Amino acid sequence: MVRPVFLLRSALAVSIGLVLLTSPAETIEAASLACMEPGNLCLEPLQGASWQPGKKPSRKDSKRRGKGRAGTLFLTIDNGRGSVFINGRYAGTAPLDGTPIPSGNNHVQVRDGMIVLSDGLLTVPRGGILRATVNHP
Amino acid sequence: MSTAVTPAAVRASPVGPLGALFAAPKKVTPGQAAQARMPVQQRAAALSAGGDARGAGMELDAKAAELADPVLFLDAANAYYEAGKADRHIPSVEAGMERARIALDILNFLQDPSADKQFQIVASTEISGLIARANEHLRKSHELIKEIEAEDATGGLQASKQDKPRRKGGGNPMVIGGAVLTALGVAGLGVGVAGLAIGKVNQDNVEDPTVYGAEYDDFEEKGKRGNMLAWVGLPAGGVLVAVGITLIAIGLKRGKKPEESPVARVQPAVAGGFGGLVLTGRF
């Protein structure tokens, strides 16, 4: 009979092996490919910042938002134009050159007329400077 | 012409609505928005009436970005269109089109479920009418751009037509070729005349009774050479001059302008101790 401790150790070893096998270059390439997908927003890596496409902020997020120091957003659109809407209001037309954005979870939508280019939840760390690119289909 | 306005130069004001978001009122009704836009609309109307449609556009543009107001963006679009129409200036028309597109972005977003329900800059019943206005603006702007481009193309064509005869007259290859052949012919005739002169001098020497023997043979040889030069130079030179003058005449006839003088001229000239053809001209 196989002991549970041995099973746990084996599972742990396999997991570590899989993590080591996936090289950083492949991870970056996969991220870039996902970034090129129409409708996706590419965010330059920044600690505490994240982009979750298709997600909406909760009521709790709205209450917490803007408690800390505001962040700054730079946003460009490749191969086209569009306007940016943050938390339900017009924020400007791309390119955004350092638009203030509340810290916390923000709803961001980028659209060109009737076409929604990007829609999701942008997490902004306190005082963070975020650089994002959207690909126009 | 007043300063050129490009879409890039008149982007949304840096004091955008999100900057105002932190201090903006939580609730905006269509009535409040109409009141807020009225003063800038009145100032813009005064500027337009004074002939400064572009200034009106910039004023409306800045306020539109500050208030996130699609109505003001459409007013700005119209002002830029009028400026472009008056000055026949495509970048101004394009700046107006971009304002109409921004208005469309906002109007379409206002119909999205994620739009802030507290922020009603226009009544929901007005949205479809404003979208139609923006689309109509884009349509007539495309037409105006085509119209201005056609005018520019016609102007360019007329300019190139005016340039063409000038190029023809200035560097007609037939005239140049004819002048070169004529110059060669004149040189050939000169060689022929020189040959005749050499022949005549040596003939006289040969007929001198004091000349005989090796000296006689020498003069006879020189005389024959002179005659040969005359036989070759005179006919060849004559043919070249004839062909050259014909080419110049044809070239001048084709490229001639009434007010212009001939480019090259060949004329006979006689002076003391000299007789022949003189070629004058400019290339």
Coordinates of C-alpha atoms in Angstrom, one line a residue:
Chain A
M1 CA 0.0 0.0 0.0
V2 CA 1.3 3.5 -1.0
R3 CA 1.6 5.9 1.9
P4 CA -0.3 9.3 1.5
V5 CA 2.9 11.2 2.4
F6 CA 4.8 9.6 -0.5
L7 CA 1.9 10.5 -2.9
L8 CA 2.0 14.2 -1.7
R9 CA 5.8 14.3 -2.1
S10 CA 5.5 12.9 -5.7
A11 CA 2.8 15.4 -6.6
L12 CA 4.9 18.2 -5.3
A13 CA 8.0 17.1 -7.2
V14 CA 6.0 16.8 -10.5
S15 CA 4.6 20.3 -10.0
I16 CA 8.0 21.8 -9.4
G17 CA 9.3 20.0 -12.4
L18 CA 6.6 21.4 -14.6
V19 CA 7.2 24.9 -13.4
L20 CA 10.9 24.5 -14.1
L21 CA 10.3 23.1 -17.6
T22 CA 8.2 26.1 -18.6
S23 CA 10.9 28.6 -19.5
P24 CA 10.4 32.4 -18.9
A25 CA 10.8 33.0 -22.7
E26 CA 7.8 30.8 -23.5
T27 CA 5.8 32.5 -20.8
I28 CA 6.5 35.9 -22.2
E29 CA 5.7 34.7 -25.7
A30 CA 2.4 33.3 -24.6
A31 CA 1.6 36.5 -22.9
S32 CA 2.5 38.5 -26.0
L33 CA 0.2 36.2 -28.1
A34 CA -2.6 36.7 -25.7
C35 CA -1.9 40.5 -25.9
M36 CA -2.2 40.5 -29.7
E37 CA -5.7 39.0 -29.5
P38 CA -8.4 41.5 -30.7
G39 CA -10.2 43.1 -27.7
N40 CA -7.4 42.4 -25.3
L41 CA -5.5 45.1 -23.4
C42 CA -1.8 44.7 -23.1
L43 CA -0.5 46.0 -19.8
E44 CA 3.2 46.6 -19.2
P45 CA 4.3 44.6 -16.1
L46 CA 4.0 46.5 -12.9
Q47 CA 3.8 45.2 -9.4
G48 CA 0.2 45.2 -8.1
A49 CA -1.3 46.1 -11.5
S50 CA -3.5 43.7 -13.4
W51 CA -6.0 43.4 -16.2
Q52 CA -8.9 41.0 -16.2
P53 CA -10.8 41.2 -19.4
G54 CA -14.6 40.9 -19.3
K55 CA -14.8 41.4 -15.5
K56 CA -16.8 44.1 -13.8
P57 CA -16.0 45.7 -10.4
S58 CA -18.1 44.7 -7.4
R59 CA -20.0 47.1 -5.2
K60 CA -17.2 46.6 -2.6
D61 CA -14.6 47.7 -5.2
S62 CA -16.5 50.9 -5.9
K63 CA -16.5 51.8 -2.2
R64 CA -12.8 51.0 -1.8
R65 CA -11.8 52.8 -5.0
G66 CA -9.8 56.0 -4.7
K67 CA -8.9 55.6 -1.0
G68 CA -5.2 55.7 -1.8
R69 CA -3.0 57.9 -3.9
A70 CA -4.3 58.0 -7.6
G71 CA -2.4 56.2 -10.4
T72 CA -1.6 57.5 -13.9
L73 CA -2.6 55.8 -17.1
F74 CA -0.9 56.0 -20.5
L75 CA -2.9 54.2 -23.2
T76 CA -2.4 53.8 -26.9
I77 CA -4.4 52.1 -29.6
D78 CA -2.5 50.2 -32.3
N79 CA -3.9 50.3 -35.9
G80 CA -6.8 52.6 -35.1
R81 CA -8.6 55.0 -32.8
G82 CA -10.9 54.9 -29.9
S83 CA -12.1 56.6 -26.7
V84 CA -11.5 55.4 -23.1
F85 CA -14.2 55.2 -20.5
I86 CA -13.3 54.6 -16.9
N87 CA -15.9 53.7 -14.2
G88 CA -18.8 54.6 -16.5
R89 CA -17.5 58.0 -17.7
Y90 CA -15.5 59.4 -20.7
A91 CA -11.9 59.7 -19.8
G92 CA -10.5 60.9 -23.1
T93 CA -9.6 59.8 -26.6
A94 CA -6.4 57.7 -27.2
P95 CA -3.6 58.3 -26.8
L96 CA -4.0 59.0 -23.1
D97 CA -0.9 60.7 -21.9
G98 CA -0.9 60.4 -18.2
T99 CA -4.6 60.5 -17.2
P100 CA -5.2 60.2 -13.5
I101 CA -7.0 57.0 -12.5
P102 CA -8.2 56.0 -9.0
S103 CA -6.2 53.3 -7.2
G104 CA -8.0 50.0 -6.7
N105 CA -10.2 48.1 -9.1
N106 CA -11.5 50.2 -12.1
H107 CA -13.8 49.3 -14.9
V108 CA -12.2 50.3 -18.2
Q109 CA -13.8 50.2 -21.6
V110 CA -12.2 51.2 -24.9
R111 CA -14.4 51.7 -27.9
D112 CA -14.5 53.0 -31.4
G113 CA -18.1 54.0 -32.0
M114 CA -20.2 50.9 -31.7
I115 CA -17.2 48.5 -31.5
V116 CA -16.0 47.7 -28.0
L117 CA -12.2 47.2 -28.4
S118 CA -11.5 46.3 -24.7
D119 CA -13.6 45.9 -21.6
G120 CA -12.5 44.7 -18.2
L121 CA -11.2 45.3 -14.7
L122 CA -8.0 47.2 -14.3
T123 CA -6.3 47.1 -10.9
V124 CA -4.2 50.1 -10.2
P125 CA -1.7 50.1 -7.3
R126 CA -1.3 53.3 -5.2
G127 CA 0.5 55.9 -7.2
G128 CA 1.2 53.4 -10.0
I129 CA 2.1 54.5 -13.5
L130 CA 0.4 52.1 -16.0
R131 CA 1.2 51.8 -19.7
A132 CA -1.4 49.9 -21.8
T133 CA -1.9 49.2 -25.5
V134 CA -5.0 48.1 -27.2
N135 CA -5.0 46.4 -30.6
H136 CA -7.7 47.7 -33.0
P137 CA -9.1 44.7 -35.0
Chain B
M1 CA -4.5 81.6 -44.1
S2 CA -4.8 81.0 -40.4
T3 CA -2.9 78.4 -38.4
A4 CA -3.4 74.8 -39.6
V5 CA -5.4 72.6 -37.3
T6 CA -4.7 68.9 -37.4
P7 CA -6.6 66.2 -35.5
A8 CA -3.4 65.5 -33.5
A9 CA -3.0 69.2 -32.6
V10 CA -6.5 69.5 -31.2
R11 CA -6.9 66.3 -29.2
A12 CA -9.0 66.2 -26.1
S13 CA -8.0 68.8 -23.6
P14 CA -5.5 67.6 -20.9
V15 CA -8.0 68.7 -18.3
G16 CA -10.2 65.8 -19.2
P17 CA -13.4 64.6 -17.6
L18 CA -11.6 62.0 -15.5
G19 CA -9.4 64.7 -14.0
A20 CA -12.7 66.3 -13.2
L21 CA -14.1 63.0 -12.1
F22 CA -12.4 63.3 -8.7
A23 CA -14.1 66.6 -8.1
A24 CA -17.1 66.2 -10.5
P25 CA -20.6 66.2 -9.2
K26 CA -21.8 62.6 -8.6
K27 CA -25.1 63.3 -10.4
V28 CA -25.6 65.2 -13.7
T29 CA -29.0 65.6 -15.3
P30 CA -29.6 66.5 -19.0
G31 CA -31.0 69.9 -17.8
Q32 CA -27.8 70.7 -15.8
A33 CA -25.7 69.7 -18.8
A34 CA -27.6 71.9 -21.1
Q35 CA -27.1 74.9 -18.8
A36 CA -23.4 74.1 -18.5
R37 CA -22.9 74.1 -22.2
M38 CA -24.9 77.2 -23.0
P39 CA -22.2 79.9 -22.2
V40 CA -19.6 78.2 -24.4
Q41 CA -22.1 77.8 -27.2
Q42 CA -22.9 81.5 -27.1
R43 CA -19.2 82.5 -27.2
A44 CA -18.6 80.1 -30.1
A45 CA -21.6 81.5 -32.0
A46 CA -20.2 85.0 -31.6
L47 CA -16.8 83.8 -32.9
S48 CA -18.3 82.1 -35.9
A49 CA -20.4 85.2 -36.7
G50 CA -17.1 87.1 -36.6
G51 CA -15.6 84.8 -39.2
D52 CA -13.4 82.8 -36.7
A53 CA -15.0 79.3 -37.1
R54 CA -11.7 77.6 -36.2
G55 CA -11.5 79.6 -32.9
A56 CA -15.1 78.7 -32.2
G57 CA -14.2 75.0 -32.8
M58 CA -11.3 75.1 -30.4
E59 CA -13.4 76.8 -27.7
L60 CA -16.1 74.2 -28.0
D61 CA -13.6 71.4 -28.2
A62 CA -11.9 72.3 -24.9
K63 CA -15.2 72.5 -23.1
A64 CA -16.5 69.3 -24.7
A65 CA -13.5 67.4 -23.3
E66 CA -13.9 68.9 -19.9
L67 CA -17.6 68.1 -19.6
A68 CA -17.5 64.8 -21.7
D69 CA -20.3 66.4 -23.7
P70 CA -21.1 64.8 -27.0
V71 CA -23.3 67.8 -28.0
L72 CA -20.4 70.1 -27.6
F73 CA -18.1 67.7 -29.6
L74 CA -20.7 67.8 -32.4
D75 CA -20.8 71.6 -32.2
A76 CA -17.0 71.6 -32.4
A77 CA -17.1 69.2 -35.3
N78 CA -19.4 71.6 -37.2
A79 CA -17.2 74.6 -36.5
Y80 CA -14.1 72.8 -37.8
Y81 CA -16.1 71.7 -40.9
E82 CA -17.1 75.3 -41.6
A83 CA -13.5 76.5 -41.2
G84 CA -12.3 73.8 -43.5
K85 CA -15.0 74.6 -46.1
A86 CA -14.1 78.3 -46.0
D87 CA -10.3 77.8 -46.3
R88 CA -10.5 74.6 -48.5
H89 CA -8.3 73.0 -45.7
I90 CA -8.6 69.2 -45.4
P91 CA -6.9 68.9 -42.0
S92 CA -9.6 71.1 -40.5
V93 CA -12.4 69.0 -42.0
E94 CA -10.6 65.9 -40.6
A95 CA -10.3 67.5 -37.1
G96 CA -14.1 67.9 -37.3
M97 CA -14.6 64.3 -38.3
E98 CA -12.6 63.2 -35.3
R99 CA -14.8 65.2 -33.0
A100 CA -17.9 63.6 -34.6
R101 CA -16.3 60.2 -33.9
I102 CA -15.6 61.1 -30.3
A103 CA -19.3 62.1 -30.0
L104 CA -20.3 58.7 -31.4
D105 CA -18.0 56.9 -28.9
I106 CA -19.7 58.7 -26.0
L107 CA -23.2 58.4 -27.4
N108 CA -22.8 54.6 -28.0
F109 CA -21.2 54.2 -24.5
L110 CA -24.2 56.0 -22.9
Q111 CA -26.3 53.1 -24.2
D112 CA -23.9 50.5 -22.6
P113 CA -25.0 49.0 -19.3
S114 CA -21.6 49.9 -17.8
A115 CA -22.3 53.7 -18.3
D116 CA -22.7 55.7 -15.1
K117 CA -26.4 56.1 -14.6
Q118 CA -25.9 59.1 -12.4
F119 CA -24.0 60.9 -15.2
Q120 CA -26.8 61.7 -17.8
I121 CA -25.1 64.3 -20.0
V122 CA -27.9 63.9 -22.6
A123 CA -31.4 62.5 -22.3
S124 CA -31.7 58.9 -23.5
T125 CA -34.4 60.0 -25.9
E126 CA -31.9 62.4 -27.6
I127 CA -29.2 59.8 -28.2
S128 CA -30.5 58.3 -31.5
G129 CA -31.0 61.8 -33.0
L130 CA -27.4 62.9 -32.0
I131 CA -26.0 59.6 -33.5
A132 CA -27.8 60.4 -36.7
R133 CA -26.3 64.0 -36.6
A134 CA -22.8 62.6 -36.1
N135 CA -23.1 60.1 -39.0
E136 CA -24.5 62.8 -41.3
H137 CA -21.5 65.0 -40.3
L138 CA -19.1 62.2 -41.3
R139 CA -20.9 61.7 -44.6
K140 CA -20.8 65.4 -45.7
S141 CA -17.2 65.7 -44.4
H142 CA -16.2 62.8 -46.8
E143 CA -17.9 64.6 -49.6
L144 CA -16.2 67.9 -48.8
I145 CA -12.8 66.2 -48.7
K146 CA -13.4 64.6 -52.1
E147 CA -14.4 68.0 -53.4
I148 CA -11.3 69.8 -52.1
E149 CA -9.0 67.0 -53.4
A150 CA -10.6 67.2 -56.9
E151 CA -10.0 71.0 -56.8
D152 CA -6.4 70.5 -55.8
A153 CA -5.9 67.8 -58.5
T154 CA -7.4 70.2 -61.2
G155 CA -5.1 73.0 -60.0
G156 CA -2.1 70.7 -60.2
L157 CA -3.0 69.5 -63.7
Q158 CA -3.3 73.0 -64.9
A159 CA 0.1 73.9 -63.4
S160 CA 1.8 70.9 -65.1
K161 CA 0.2 71.9 -68.4
Q162 CA 1.6 75.3 -68.1
D163 CA 5.1 73.9 -67.3
K164 CA 5.2 71.5 -70.3
P165 CA 5.8 74.0 -73.1
R166 CA 8.4 75.8 -71.0
R167 CA 10.4 72.6 -70.8
K168 CA 9.9 71.9 -74.5
G169 CA 11.2 75.3 -75.5
G170 CA 14.0 75.4 -73.0
G171 CA 15.7 72.2 -74.0
N172 CA 14.4 71.0 -77.4
P173 CA 16.7 68.0 -78.3
M174 CA 16.2 68.6 -82.0
V175 CA 17.5 72.2 -81.8
I176 CA 20.5 71.0 -79.8
G177 CA 21.3 68.1 -82.1
G178 CA 20.8 70.4 -85.2
A179 CA 23.2 73.0 -83.7
V180 CA 25.8 70.3 -83.0
L181 CA 25.6 69.0 -86.6
T182 CA 25.7 72.5 -88.0
A183 CA 28.8 73.2 -85.9
L184 CA 30.5 70.0 -87.2
G185 CA 29.5 70.9 -90.8
V186 CA 31.0 74.4 -90.4
A187 CA 34.2 72.8 -89.2
G188 CA 34.1 70.4 -92.2
L189 CA 33.6 73.3 -94.6
G190 CA 36.5 75.1 -92.9
V191 CA 38.7 72.0 -93.4
G192 CA 37.6 71.9 -97.1
V193 CA 38.4 75.6 -97.6
A194 CA 41.8 75.1 -95.9
G195 CA 42.4 72.1 -98.3
L196 CA 41.7 74.3 -101.3
A197 CA 44.1 77.0 -100.0
I198 CA 46.8 74.4 -99.5
G199 CA 46.2 73.0 -103.0
K200 CA 46.4 76.4 -104.5
V201 CA 49.7 77.4 -102.7
N202 CA 51.4 74.1 -103.6
Q203 CA 50.1 74.3 -107.3
D204 CA 51.8 77.7 -107.5
N205 CA 55.0 76.3 -106.1
V206 CA 55.0 73.3 -108.5
E207 CA 54.5 75.6 -111.5
D208 CA 57.5 77.7 -110.4
P209 CA 60.3 76.8 -113.0
T210 CA 63.0 77.0 -110.3
V211 CA 61.5 74.1 -108.4
Y212 CA 62.5 70.6 -109.4
G213 CA 63.7 67.3 -108.2
A214 CA 62.9 66.3 -104.6
E215 CA 61.5 69.7 -103.7
Y216 CA 59.0 69.4 -106.7
D217 CA 57.9 66.0 -105.5
D218 CA 57.4 67.4 -101.9
F219 CA 55.2 70.3 -103.1
E220 CA 53.3 67.9 -105.4
E221 CA 52.5 65.6 -102.5
K222 CA 51.4 68.5 -100.3
G223 CA 49.1 69.8 -103.1
K224 CA 47.5 66.4 -103.5
R225 CA 46.9 66.2 -99.7
G226 CA 45.3 69.6 -99.8
N227 CA 43.0 68.7 -102.7
M228 CA 42.0 65.5 -100.8
L229 CA 41.0 67.6 -97.8
A230 CA 39.0 69.9 -100.0
W231 CA 37.2 67.0 -101.7
V232 CA 36.2 65.4 -98.4
G233 CA 35.7 68.5 -96.2
L234 CA 33.5 70.6 -98.5
P235 CA 30.8 68.0 -99.4
A236 CA 30.7 66.5 -95.9
G237 CA 30.5 69.9 -94.3
G238 CA 27.8 71.0 -96.7
V239 CA 25.7 68.0 -95.9
L240 CA 26.1 68.4 -92.1
V241 CA 25.2 72.1 -92.3
A242 CA 22.2 71.3 -94.4
V243 CA 20.9 68.6 -92.0
G244 CA 21.7 70.7 -88.9
I245 CA 19.9 73.7 -90.2
T246 CA 16.9 71.6 -91.1
L247 CA 16.8 70.1 -87.6
I248 CA 17.1 73.5 -85.9
A249 CA 14.2 74.8 -88.1
I250 CA 12.0 71.9 -87.2
G251 CA 12.9 72.0 -83.5
L252 CA 12.2 75.7 -83.3
K253 CA 8.9 75.3 -85.2
R254 CA 7.7 72.7 -82.7
G255 CA 8.8 74.3 -79.5
K256 CA 8.5 77.9 -80.4
K257 CA 6.6 80.4 -78.3
P258 CA 5.4 83.6 -79.9
E259 CA 7.2 85.8 -77.5
E260 CA 10.4 83.8 -77.5
S261 CA 13.3 84.4 -79.9
P262 CA 15.0 81.5 -81.8
V263 CA 17.4 79.5 -79.6
A264 CA 20.1 79.1 -82.3
R265 CA 20.9 80.8 -85.6
V266 CA 23.2 80.1 -88.5
Q267 CA 23.9 82.9 -90.9
P268 CA 26.5 83.7 -93.6
A269 CA 29.2 86.2 -92.6
V270 CA 31.7 88.0 -94.7
A271 CA 34.6 90.0 -93.2
G272 CA 38.0 91.2 -94.5
G273 CA 40.0 88.0 -95.3
F274 CA 37.2 85.7 -94.0
G275 CA 34.1 84.3 -95.5
G276 CA 31.8 81.5 -94.2
L277 CA 28.9 80.7 -91.8
V278 CA 28.5 81.9 -88.2
L279 CA 26.6 79.9 -85.6
T280 CA 25.1 81.9 -82.8
G281 CA 22.7 80.8 -80.0
R282 CA 22.1 79.8 -76.4
F283 CA 21.5 76.3 -75.0

